[in-house]
């Protein structure tokens, strides 16, 4: 069992480059099912979830090859299968993203229901309802979604919730449907917009990318693409918090501030100095102390739920009280009890956490429960006095490309160890 060991108290200084976005890479890989050829992506992050998606696609008959750092070649000219098995889907909910494109290409798909996860029940009812409106016949049987659609046809779809992967699934199902599809109350996240751009580059006819209303006119066929994946805005935000919590001074390269306005606004309110330096990157300075700030997670362009746990770690050391409201997922406070073990003063009432800043945190053995919670614990460990050991580090590996290496390059005393080799490994 891998763990991250951090000796806290080091100020982060230097420069670091953000990797490609997990939540843009996964839908991009799914979209390759829509073409019968070879696509090439660059700036693909080497993550556990990307490897899981690769296994999903190879199980269908695709061939995926890493061609050098960050470059992935995807050959979908020989797709035979239509099934995404439970063994793979249960480890990564984003597997649901193959449902739409597989249905569009093969006329049928058998995808395991993802089931819940640590942060919530995470149903996919809106994905299925939209696909039925596009003409799919869907049966739920033995834990699987069994969908058939000899020919998808355009429809007027209103999403009760602006679901990110739901919007992405329906967009991919609609691009070769017969007629026009309008998706209202669509998700506007930059990763959704990027998928629309990839589909358009493949030859799809999509209007309104990045807005709440998508108009998709079905086309006959799509062509392969070469595309560079956008930088990961959540990793960029996580690194900004790392600078703030250690009172550091770091140049973060490759991030696009226009995708992080809500996060940057709140970090500035919390006392961080964040200055864009044109193409060089963004200078982040955290040595002005940490002020408390309230946040409420909302769909884009609101404050992203994927940054809530990281922001909370910063607020545990703020001077004052901050109120953190989580409106997207029903159980995304799993990091609270672990932060409390480190001396944080946090009270949870329903979907709100009240954080009373303390003067210091103390290192402790803690357990990661989900991807962003594990990032939050690492951030707290950077500032805590003494040693923090974050177990179940595989959560972190799912969505961050060598985060511990990036932090170490900035001066943090952080390393990954294998706890099974005995605690003496901790040194
Ligand atoms: C995407 O998940 C991201 N994952 C999540 O990132 C992110 O937290 C989330 O969007 C919100 O921004 C990927 O892009 C791979 P939703 P997704 O559907 O699409 C409810 C991370 O840390 N809902 O937008 O699954 C749902 O329960 C991950 O990188 C339904 O009720 O999220 C939730 O409360 C975690 N029915 C809300 O909508 C549905 O059919 C938003 O979920 C679909 C969703």
Short mmCIF file of C-alpha atoms and ligand atoms in Angstrom, two decimals:
data_model
loop_
_atom_site.label_atom_id
_atom_site.label_comp_id
_atom_site.label_asym_id
_atom_site.label_seq_id
_atom_site.Cartn_x
_atom_site.Cartn_y
_atom_site.Cartn_z
CA UNK A 1 0.00 0.00 0.00
CA UNK A 2 1.57 3.26 -1.12
CA UNK A 3 1.65 6.27 1.19
CA UNK A 4 2.83 9.86 0.88
CA UNK A 5 5.20 10.96 3.68
CA UNK A 6 5.58 14.68 4.29
CA UNK A 7 7.89 16.49 6.75
CA UNK A 8 6.03 19.79 7.08
CA UNK A 9 7.27 23.36 7.39
CA UNK A 10 9.13 23.89 4.13
CA UNK A 11 8.32 27.04 2.12
CA UNK A 12 7.69 26.26 -1.59
CA UNK A 13 9.85 28.27 -4.01
CA UNK A 14 10.80 27.83 -7.66
CA UNK A 15 8.79 27.01 -10.74
CA UNK A 16 6.54 24.12 -11.82
CA UNK A 17 4.57 23.15 -14.93
CA UNK A 18 0.95 21.97 -14.77
CA UNK A 19 0.15 18.65 -16.48
CA UNK A 20 -2.67 17.96 -18.93
CA UNK A 21 -6.23 17.83 -17.55
CA UNK A 22 -7.58 14.44 -16.41
CA UNK A 23 -11.17 15.56 -16.96
CA UNK A 24 -10.39 16.66 -20.51
CA UNK A 25 -8.24 13.63 -21.42
CA UNK A 26 -10.87 11.03 -20.44
CA UNK A 27 -13.72 12.36 -22.66
CA UNK A 28 -11.18 12.90 -25.47
CA UNK A 29 -10.23 9.20 -25.29
CA UNK A 30 -13.94 8.28 -25.29
CA UNK A 31 -14.52 10.39 -28.42
CA UNK A 32 -12.01 8.28 -30.40
CA UNK A 33 -14.74 5.59 -30.53
CA UNK A 34 -16.57 7.88 -32.96
CA UNK A 35 -13.89 7.48 -35.62
CA UNK A 36 -12.61 4.39 -37.38
CA UNK A 37 -8.96 5.41 -37.49
CA UNK A 38 -5.95 6.62 -35.49
CA UNK A 39 -6.14 9.74 -33.26
CA UNK A 40 -3.14 11.34 -31.55
CA UNK A 41 -3.20 13.36 -28.33
CA UNK A 42 -0.37 15.31 -26.73
CA UNK A 43 -0.09 16.70 -23.17
CA UNK A 44 -1.94 13.61 -21.92
CA UNK A 45 -1.30 13.19 -18.16
CA UNK A 46 0.12 9.80 -17.17
CA UNK A 47 -2.49 8.93 -14.53
CA UNK A 48 -4.08 5.82 -13.07
CA UNK A 49 -7.45 6.90 -14.53
CA UNK A 50 -5.94 7.31 -18.02
CA UNK A 51 -4.52 3.77 -17.79
CA UNK A 52 -7.94 2.50 -16.65
CA UNK A 53 -9.59 4.20 -19.63
CA UNK A 54 -6.96 2.65 -21.88
CA UNK A 55 -7.92 -0.80 -20.50
CA UNK A 56 -11.60 -0.03 -21.17
CA UNK A 57 -10.93 0.90 -24.82
CA UNK A 58 -8.53 -2.02 -25.38
CA UNK A 59 -11.22 -4.35 -24.01
CA UNK A 60 -13.37 -3.13 -26.94
CA UNK A 61 -10.63 -3.81 -29.48
CA UNK A 62 -8.85 -0.45 -29.60
CA UNK A 63 -5.06 -0.15 -29.43
CA UNK A 64 -3.51 2.63 -27.34
CA UNK A 65 0.22 3.40 -27.34
CA UNK A 66 2.23 5.96 -25.43
CA UNK A 67 4.50 7.61 -28.01
CA UNK A 68 6.88 9.57 -25.76
CA UNK A 69 6.01 11.77 -22.78
CA UNK A 70 2.40 12.82 -22.79
CA UNK A 71 1.74 11.56 -26.32
CA UNK A 72 -0.95 8.92 -26.76
CA UNK A 73 -1.89 7.26 -30.06
CA UNK A 74 -5.36 5.67 -30.15
CA UNK A 75 -6.28 3.24 -32.93
CA UNK A 76 -10.03 2.53 -32.99
CA UNK A 77 -10.14 1.03 -36.47
CA UNK A 78 -10.96 -2.39 -35.10
CA UNK A 79 -13.64 -2.02 -32.44
CA UNK A 80 -15.42 -5.33 -31.94
CA UNK A 81 -16.74 -5.31 -28.38
CA UNK A 82 -19.63 -3.36 -26.87
CA UNK A 83 -19.12 -4.13 -23.17
CA UNK A 84 -17.55 -2.14 -20.33
CA UNK A 85 -17.19 -4.69 -17.50
CA UNK A 86 -17.90 -4.04 -13.82
CA UNK A 87 -14.29 -4.87 -12.83
CA UNK A 88 -13.09 -1.81 -14.74
CA UNK A 89 -16.06 0.52 -14.31
CA UNK A 90 -16.13 0.11 -10.50
CA UNK A 91 -12.61 1.60 -10.28
CA UNK A 92 -13.47 4.67 -12.34
CA UNK A 93 -16.91 6.22 -12.68
CA UNK A 94 -15.82 8.18 -15.75
CA UNK A 95 -16.08 4.85 -17.62
CA UNK A 96 -19.70 5.87 -18.21
CA UNK A 97 -18.27 8.19 -20.89
CA UNK A 98 -18.00 5.32 -23.38
CA UNK A 99 -21.79 4.76 -23.36
CA UNK A 100 -22.70 7.60 -25.74
CA UNK A 101 -19.93 7.14 -28.34
CA UNK A 102 -20.20 3.33 -28.29
CA UNK A 103 -23.94 3.58 -28.92
CA UNK A 104 -23.30 6.04 -31.76
CA UNK A 105 -20.72 3.78 -33.38
CA UNK A 106 -21.99 0.25 -32.72
CA UNK A 107 -25.72 0.78 -32.23
CA UNK A 108 -25.47 -0.96 -28.88
CA UNK A 109 -23.56 -0.76 -25.59
CA UNK A 110 -23.44 -2.81 -22.39
CA UNK A 111 -21.89 -0.69 -19.64
CA UNK A 112 -21.79 -1.58 -15.97
CA UNK A 113 -23.65 0.86 -13.77
CA UNK A 114 -20.86 2.81 -12.04
CA UNK A 115 -22.36 2.55 -8.56
CA UNK A 116 -21.67 5.17 -5.93
CA UNK A 117 -18.37 6.39 -4.63
CA UNK A 118 -16.98 8.07 -1.51
CA UNK A 119 -18.39 11.48 -2.40
CA UNK A 120 -21.91 10.47 -3.26
CA UNK A 121 -24.47 8.21 -4.94
CA UNK A 122 -23.65 9.80 -8.31
CA UNK A 123 -26.55 8.44 -10.34
CA UNK A 124 -26.48 8.48 -14.15
CA UNK A 125 -30.24 8.86 -14.65
CA UNK A 126 -29.83 12.04 -16.69
CA UNK A 127 -27.37 10.31 -19.07
CA UNK A 128 -29.91 7.51 -19.64
CA UNK A 129 -32.93 9.82 -19.97
CA UNK A 130 -31.13 11.89 -22.61
CA UNK A 131 -30.05 8.79 -24.56
CA UNK A 132 -33.65 7.52 -24.56
CA UNK A 133 -34.75 10.88 -25.93
CA UNK A 134 -32.17 10.31 -28.70
CA UNK A 135 -33.94 7.05 -29.53
CA UNK A 136 -32.02 4.48 -27.48
CA UNK A 137 -33.84 1.56 -25.85
CA UNK A 138 -32.31 1.10 -22.41
CA UNK A 139 -32.75 -1.79 -19.97
CA UNK A 140 -31.04 -2.05 -16.56
CA UNK A 141 -30.22 -5.67 -15.83
CA UNK A 142 -27.89 -7.38 -13.35
CA UNK A 143 -26.07 -4.11 -12.65
CA UNK A 144 -25.57 -3.29 -16.31
CA UNK A 145 -26.95 -0.64 -18.64
CA UNK A 146 -28.01 -2.46 -21.81
CA UNK A 147 -28.60 0.09 -24.56
CA UNK A 148 -29.60 -0.42 -28.18
CA UNK A 149 -30.10 2.20 -30.90
CA UNK A 150 -29.98 1.11 -34.55
CA UNK A 151 -30.03 4.82 -35.43
CA UNK A 152 -29.94 7.70 -32.95
CA UNK A 153 -32.10 10.68 -33.89
CA UNK A 154 -31.89 14.33 -32.86
CA UNK A 155 -33.94 15.51 -29.86
CA UNK A 156 -34.62 18.52 -27.64
CA UNK A 157 -33.03 17.66 -24.27
CA UNK A 158 -33.29 19.66 -21.05
CA UNK A 159 -30.88 18.57 -18.30
CA UNK A 160 -32.39 18.94 -14.81
CA UNK A 161 -28.79 19.29 -13.54
CA UNK A 162 -25.89 20.59 -15.70
CA UNK A 163 -24.11 17.22 -15.42
CA UNK A 164 -20.55 17.34 -16.79
CA UNK A 165 -20.14 13.77 -18.06
CA UNK A 166 -23.86 13.68 -18.86
CA UNK A 167 -23.43 16.63 -21.22
CA UNK A 168 -20.33 15.00 -22.70
CA UNK A 169 -22.05 11.62 -23.20
CA UNK A 170 -25.07 13.17 -24.92
CA UNK A 171 -22.93 15.42 -27.10
CA UNK A 172 -20.98 12.37 -28.34
CA UNK A 173 -24.18 10.42 -28.92
CA UNK A 174 -25.72 13.30 -30.91
CA UNK A 175 -22.89 14.21 -33.33
CA UNK A 176 -23.84 11.50 -35.88
CA UNK A 177 -27.52 11.23 -34.99
CA UNK A 178 -30.12 11.89 -37.70
CA UNK A 179 -31.25 15.51 -37.39
CA UNK A 180 -30.56 18.22 -34.84
CA UNK A 181 -30.15 17.92 -31.07
CA UNK A 182 -30.45 20.81 -28.64
CA UNK A 183 -29.12 20.28 -25.11
CA UNK A 184 -30.39 22.92 -22.68
CA UNK A 185 -28.91 23.57 -19.23
CA UNK A 186 -25.72 21.93 -20.51
CA UNK A 187 -22.57 21.94 -18.36
CA UNK A 188 -20.18 24.79 -19.31
CA UNK A 189 -16.97 23.49 -17.72
CA UNK A 190 -13.82 24.17 -19.83
CA UNK A 191 -13.38 20.40 -20.22
CA UNK A 192 -16.86 20.16 -21.79
CA UNK A 193 -15.98 23.02 -24.13
CA UNK A 194 -12.72 21.26 -25.04
CA UNK A 195 -14.59 18.06 -25.93
CA UNK A 196 -16.87 20.09 -28.21
CA UNK A 197 -13.76 21.58 -29.86
CA UNK A 198 -12.29 18.11 -30.39
CA UNK A 199 -15.58 16.87 -31.91
CA UNK A 200 -15.76 19.92 -34.21
CA UNK A 201 -12.17 19.22 -35.28
CA UNK A 202 -13.37 15.68 -36.06
CA UNK A 203 -15.99 17.23 -38.35
CA UNK A 204 -18.99 17.53 -36.00
CA UNK A 205 -21.39 20.47 -36.31
CA UNK A 206 -21.75 21.93 -32.79
CA UNK A 207 -22.80 25.45 -31.81
CA UNK A 208 -22.68 26.95 -28.30
CA UNK A 209 -19.60 25.13 -26.95
CA UNK A 210 -18.97 26.36 -23.41
CA UNK A 211 -22.49 27.76 -23.03
CA UNK A 212 -25.67 26.34 -21.47
CA UNK A 213 -27.29 25.66 -24.86
CA UNK A 214 -25.62 23.25 -27.28
CA UNK A 215 -26.99 22.80 -30.80
CA UNK A 216 -25.66 19.71 -32.54
CA UNK A 217 -26.51 18.94 -36.18
CA UNK A 218 -25.86 15.28 -36.99
CA UNK A 219 -23.22 14.51 -39.66
CA UNK A 220 -22.56 11.27 -41.57
CA UNK A 221 -19.00 10.56 -40.53
CA UNK A 222 -16.18 11.94 -38.40
CA UNK A 223 -12.43 12.00 -39.10
CA UNK A 224 -9.45 11.33 -36.79
CA UNK A 225 -7.70 14.20 -34.98
CA UNK A 226 -4.38 15.29 -33.56
CA UNK A 227 -5.07 17.36 -30.44
CA UNK A 228 -3.22 18.80 -27.43
CA UNK A 229 -5.07 18.34 -24.11
CA UNK A 230 -5.67 21.50 -22.07
CA UNK A 231 -3.78 22.09 -18.80
CA UNK A 232 -5.42 20.81 -15.63
CA UNK A 233 -7.08 23.77 -13.91
CA UNK A 234 -7.70 21.76 -10.74
CA UNK A 235 -4.03 20.77 -10.49
CA UNK A 236 -3.14 24.44 -11.04
CA UNK A 237 -5.52 25.47 -8.24
CA UNK A 238 -4.09 22.76 -5.99
CA UNK A 239 -0.54 24.05 -6.58
CA UNK A 240 -1.68 27.62 -5.83
CA UNK A 241 -3.04 26.44 -2.47
CA UNK A 242 0.28 24.66 -1.82
CA UNK A 243 2.07 27.99 -2.28
CA UNK A 244 -0.40 29.79 -0.02
CA UNK A 245 -0.31 27.24 2.79
CA UNK A 246 3.51 27.25 2.88
CA UNK A 247 3.88 31.03 2.48
CA UNK A 248 5.83 30.33 -0.68
CA UNK A 249 6.70 32.08 -3.94
CA UNK A 250 6.29 30.00 -7.11
CA UNK A 251 5.94 30.49 -10.88
CA UNK A 252 3.23 28.08 -12.11
CA UNK A 253 3.62 27.46 -15.84
CA UNK A 254 1.03 26.26 -18.32
CA UNK A 255 -2.13 27.17 -16.44
CA UNK A 256 -4.92 29.28 -18.02
CA UNK A 257 -6.24 31.81 -15.50
CA UNK A 258 -9.42 32.31 -17.55
CA UNK A 259 -10.48 28.79 -16.44
CA UNK A 260 -9.84 29.58 -12.78
CA UNK A 261 -11.49 32.93 -12.17
CA UNK A 262 -13.59 31.80 -9.18
CA UNK A 263 -10.64 30.00 -7.57
CA UNK A 264 -8.21 32.90 -8.16
CA UNK A 265 -10.76 35.37 -6.81
CA UNK A 266 -11.16 33.38 -3.59
CA UNK A 267 -7.42 32.77 -3.18
CA UNK A 268 -6.77 36.50 -3.56
CA UNK A 269 -9.47 37.14 -0.94
CA UNK A 270 -7.54 34.69 1.26
CA UNK A 271 -4.43 36.82 0.89
CA UNK A 272 -2.50 35.19 -1.96
CA UNK A 273 -0.87 37.41 -4.58
CA UNK A 274 -1.59 35.88 -8.02
CA UNK A 275 -0.10 37.69 -11.01
CA UNK A 276 -0.24 36.49 -14.62
CA UNK A 277 3.13 36.93 -16.41
CA UNK A 278 1.93 36.56 -20.04
CA UNK A 279 3.17 33.33 -21.58
CA UNK A 280 5.66 32.70 -18.77
CA UNK A 281 2.90 31.59 -16.42
CA UNK A 282 1.43 32.82 -13.14
CA UNK A 283 3.41 34.13 -10.18
CA UNK A 284 1.85 33.05 -6.86
CA UNK A 285 3.08 34.56 -3.59
CA UNK A 286 1.73 33.44 -0.24
CA UNK A 287 3.78 35.28 2.36
CA UNK A 288 1.14 37.80 3.40
CA UNK A 289 -0.62 35.51 5.88
CA UNK A 290 -3.89 33.63 5.26
CA UNK A 291 -7.24 35.42 5.60
CA UNK A 292 -10.51 33.53 6.01
CA UNK A 293 -12.89 33.48 3.03
CA UNK A 294 -16.26 31.79 2.47
CA UNK A 295 -16.89 29.55 -0.55
CA UNK A 296 -19.91 27.87 -2.10
CA UNK A 297 -19.31 25.23 -4.76
CA UNK A 298 -21.35 25.72 -7.95
CA UNK A 299 -21.35 24.55 -11.56
CA UNK A 300 -18.88 26.43 -13.79
CA UNK A 301 -18.10 29.32 -13.75
CA UNK A 302 -18.79 29.10 -10.00
CA UNK A 303 -16.24 27.80 -7.49
CA UNK A 304 -15.46 24.19 -8.57
CA UNK A 305 -16.36 21.38 -6.18
CA UNK A 306 -13.05 19.74 -7.17
CA UNK A 307 -11.23 22.57 -5.35
CA UNK A 308 -13.34 22.53 -2.16
CA UNK A 309 -11.20 20.11 -0.15
CA UNK A 310 -7.98 21.88 -1.11
CA UNK A 311 -9.39 25.31 -0.20
CA UNK A 312 -10.57 23.93 3.13
CA UNK A 313 -7.00 22.84 3.95
CA UNK A 314 -5.88 26.45 3.45
CA UNK A 315 -8.73 27.79 5.59
CA UNK A 316 -7.72 25.55 8.54
CA UNK A 317 -4.79 27.95 9.07
CA UNK A 318 -6.59 31.20 8.22
CA UNK A 319 -7.05 33.90 10.84
CA UNK A 320 -10.79 33.86 11.20
CA UNK A 321 -13.81 31.70 10.47
CA UNK A 322 -14.72 30.52 6.96
CA UNK A 323 -17.97 28.90 5.83
CA UNK A 324 -17.64 26.25 3.11
CA UNK A 325 -20.85 25.12 1.38
CA UNK A 326 -20.78 22.04 -0.88
CA UNK A 327 -23.78 22.14 -3.21
CA UNK A 328 -22.72 19.60 -5.88
CA UNK A 329 -22.10 16.32 -4.01
CA UNK A 330 -23.87 15.08 -0.91
CA UNK A 331 -20.87 13.60 0.86
CA UNK A 332 -17.78 15.54 -0.08
CA UNK A 333 -16.50 16.30 3.43
CA UNK A 334 -14.62 13.03 4.00
CA UNK A 335 -11.40 15.03 4.44
CA UNK A 336 -12.82 16.91 7.48
CA UNK A 337 -12.27 14.13 10.04
CA UNK A 338 -8.72 13.58 8.79
CA UNK A 339 -7.88 17.30 8.84
CA UNK A 340 -9.26 17.37 12.39
CA UNK A 341 -6.78 14.67 13.38
CA UNK A 342 -4.11 17.18 12.37
CA UNK A 343 -5.54 19.80 14.73
CA UNK A 344 -7.96 21.58 12.41
CA UNK A 345 -11.10 23.05 14.02
CA UNK A 346 -13.99 22.23 11.65
CA UNK A 347 -17.68 21.68 12.35
CA UNK A 348 -19.92 20.13 9.71
CA UNK A 349 -23.62 20.93 9.61
CA UNK A 350 -25.28 19.20 6.64
CA UNK A 351 -23.69 20.48 3.44
CA UNK A 352 -21.82 23.26 5.25
CA UNK A 353 -18.47 23.14 7.03
CA UNK A 354 -17.50 25.91 9.43
CA UNK A 355 -13.72 26.21 9.65
CA UNK A 356 -12.23 28.09 12.58
CA UNK A 357 -8.62 28.84 11.65
CA UNK A 358 -5.95 27.61 14.08
CA UNK A 359 -2.37 28.77 14.58
CA UNK A 360 -0.80 25.50 13.56
CA UNK A 361 -1.49 21.96 12.40
CA UNK A 362 0.43 18.95 13.63
CA UNK A 363 1.55 16.10 11.41
CA UNK A 364 -0.31 12.79 11.86
CA UNK A 365 -1.03 9.51 10.09
CA UNK A 366 -4.19 10.16 7.99
CA UNK A 367 -6.16 8.24 5.36
CA UNK A 368 -7.15 9.37 1.88
CA UNK A 369 -10.74 8.58 0.90
CA UNK A 370 -11.06 10.13 -2.55
CA UNK A 371 -8.98 12.02 -5.05
CA UNK A 372 -9.37 15.60 -3.89
CA UNK A 373 -9.51 14.68 -0.19
CA UNK A 374 -6.06 13.10 -0.59
CA UNK A 375 -4.78 16.33 -2.16
CA UNK A 376 -6.22 18.27 0.77
CA UNK A 377 -4.34 16.08 3.28
CA UNK A 378 -1.07 16.48 1.40
CA UNK A 379 -1.52 20.26 1.41
CA UNK A 380 -2.19 20.26 5.15
CA UNK A 381 0.87 18.06 5.67
CA UNK A 382 3.07 20.61 3.85
CA UNK A 383 2.25 23.17 6.55
CA UNK A 384 1.88 20.89 9.59
CA UNK A 385 4.59 20.58 12.23
CA UNK A 386 6.30 17.21 12.00
CA UNK A 387 5.47 14.21 9.84
CA UNK A 388 2.24 13.41 8.03
CA UNK A 389 1.69 10.02 6.42
CA UNK A 390 -1.19 9.96 3.93
CA UNK A 391 -2.15 6.32 3.32
CA UNK A 392 -4.11 4.98 0.30
CA UNK A 393 -2.03 7.19 -1.98
CA UNK A 394 -3.56 5.46 -5.00
CA UNK A 395 -6.38 7.98 -4.73
CA UNK A 396 -3.88 10.72 -5.47
CA UNK A 397 -2.33 8.81 -8.38
CA UNK A 398 -5.74 8.67 -10.07
CA UNK A 399 -5.81 12.39 -10.79
CA UNK A 400 -2.39 13.96 -10.21
CA UNK A 401 0.69 13.26 -12.31
CA UNK A 402 3.59 12.94 -9.85
CA UNK A 403 2.27 15.61 -7.46
CA UNK A 404 4.81 14.57 -4.84
CA UNK A 405 7.62 15.01 -7.40
CA UNK A 406 6.35 18.46 -8.35
CA UNK A 407 6.11 19.52 -4.70
CA UNK A 408 9.58 18.10 -3.91
CA UNK A 409 11.03 20.08 -6.85
CA UNK A 410 9.72 23.21 -5.10
CA UNK A 411 11.46 22.34 -1.83
CA UNK A 412 8.85 20.25 -0.02
CA UNK A 413 10.11 17.26 1.97
CA UNK A 414 7.68 14.76 0.46
CA UNK A 415 8.09 11.22 -0.87
CA UNK A 416 6.07 8.15 -1.73
CA UNK A 417 6.79 4.97 0.25
CA UNK A 418 5.42 1.45 0.23
CA UNK A 419 3.93 0.88 3.69
CA UNK A 420 3.80 -2.88 3.09
CA UNK A 421 7.60 -2.84 3.25
CA UNK A 422 7.30 -1.95 6.92
CA UNK A 423 7.04 1.28 8.80
CA UNK A 424 10.84 1.41 9.10
CA UNK A 425 10.72 2.46 5.46
CA UNK A 426 9.53 5.76 6.83
CA UNK A 427 13.11 6.41 7.89
C1 LIG B 1 -17.46 15.39 -13.28
O1 LIG B 1 -18.11 14.31 -12.64
C2 LIG B 1 -15.99 15.29 -12.90
N1 LIG B 1 -15.43 14.04 -13.41
C3 LIG B 1 -15.86 15.37 -11.38
O2 LIG B 1 -14.46 15.35 -11.09
C4 LIG B 1 -16.45 16.69 -10.90
O3 LIG B 1 -16.39 16.74 -9.49
C5 LIG B 1 -17.90 16.80 -11.36
O4 LIG B 1 -17.97 16.64 -12.81
C6 LIG B 1 -18.54 18.13 -11.00
O5 LIG B 1 -17.80 19.17 -11.58
C7 LIG B 1 -15.07 13.97 -14.71
O6 LIG B 1 -15.21 14.91 -15.48
C8 LIG B 1 -14.46 12.67 -15.16
P1 LIG B 1 -21.85 15.61 -12.55
P2 LIG B 1 -19.64 13.95 -13.03
O7 LIG B 1 -22.58 14.63 -13.38
O8 LIG B 1 -19.88 14.26 -14.45
C9 LIG B 1 -25.78 14.67 -10.07
C10 LIG B 1 -12.58 14.74 -9.91
O9 LIG B 1 -12.26 14.95 -8.74
N2 LIG B 1 -26.17 13.83 -11.21
O10 LIG B 1 -21.62 16.98 -13.09
O11 LIG B 1 -19.90 12.58 -12.54
C11 LIG B 1 -24.55 14.12 -9.34
O12 LIG B 1 -24.94 13.16 -8.39
C12 LIG B 1 -13.96 14.28 -10.25
O13 LIG B 1 -11.80 14.90 -10.90
C13 LIG B 1 -27.43 13.22 -11.20
O14 LIG B 1 -28.21 13.35 -10.23
O15 LIG B 1 -20.43 14.99 -12.14
C14 LIG B 1 -23.97 15.36 -8.71
O16 LIG B 1 -24.65 15.62 -7.51
C15 LIG B 1 -14.78 14.00 -9.01
N3 LIG B 1 -27.80 12.46 -12.26
C16 LIG B 1 -24.28 16.46 -9.72
O17 LIG B 1 -25.32 15.94 -10.57
C17 LIG B 1 -26.99 12.28 -13.35
O18 LIG B 1 -27.39 11.58 -14.30
C18 LIG B 1 -23.12 16.85 -10.60
O19 LIG B 1 -22.58 15.66 -11.12
C19 LIG B 1 -25.71 12.90 -13.34
C20 LIG B 1 -25.33 13.68 -12.27
#
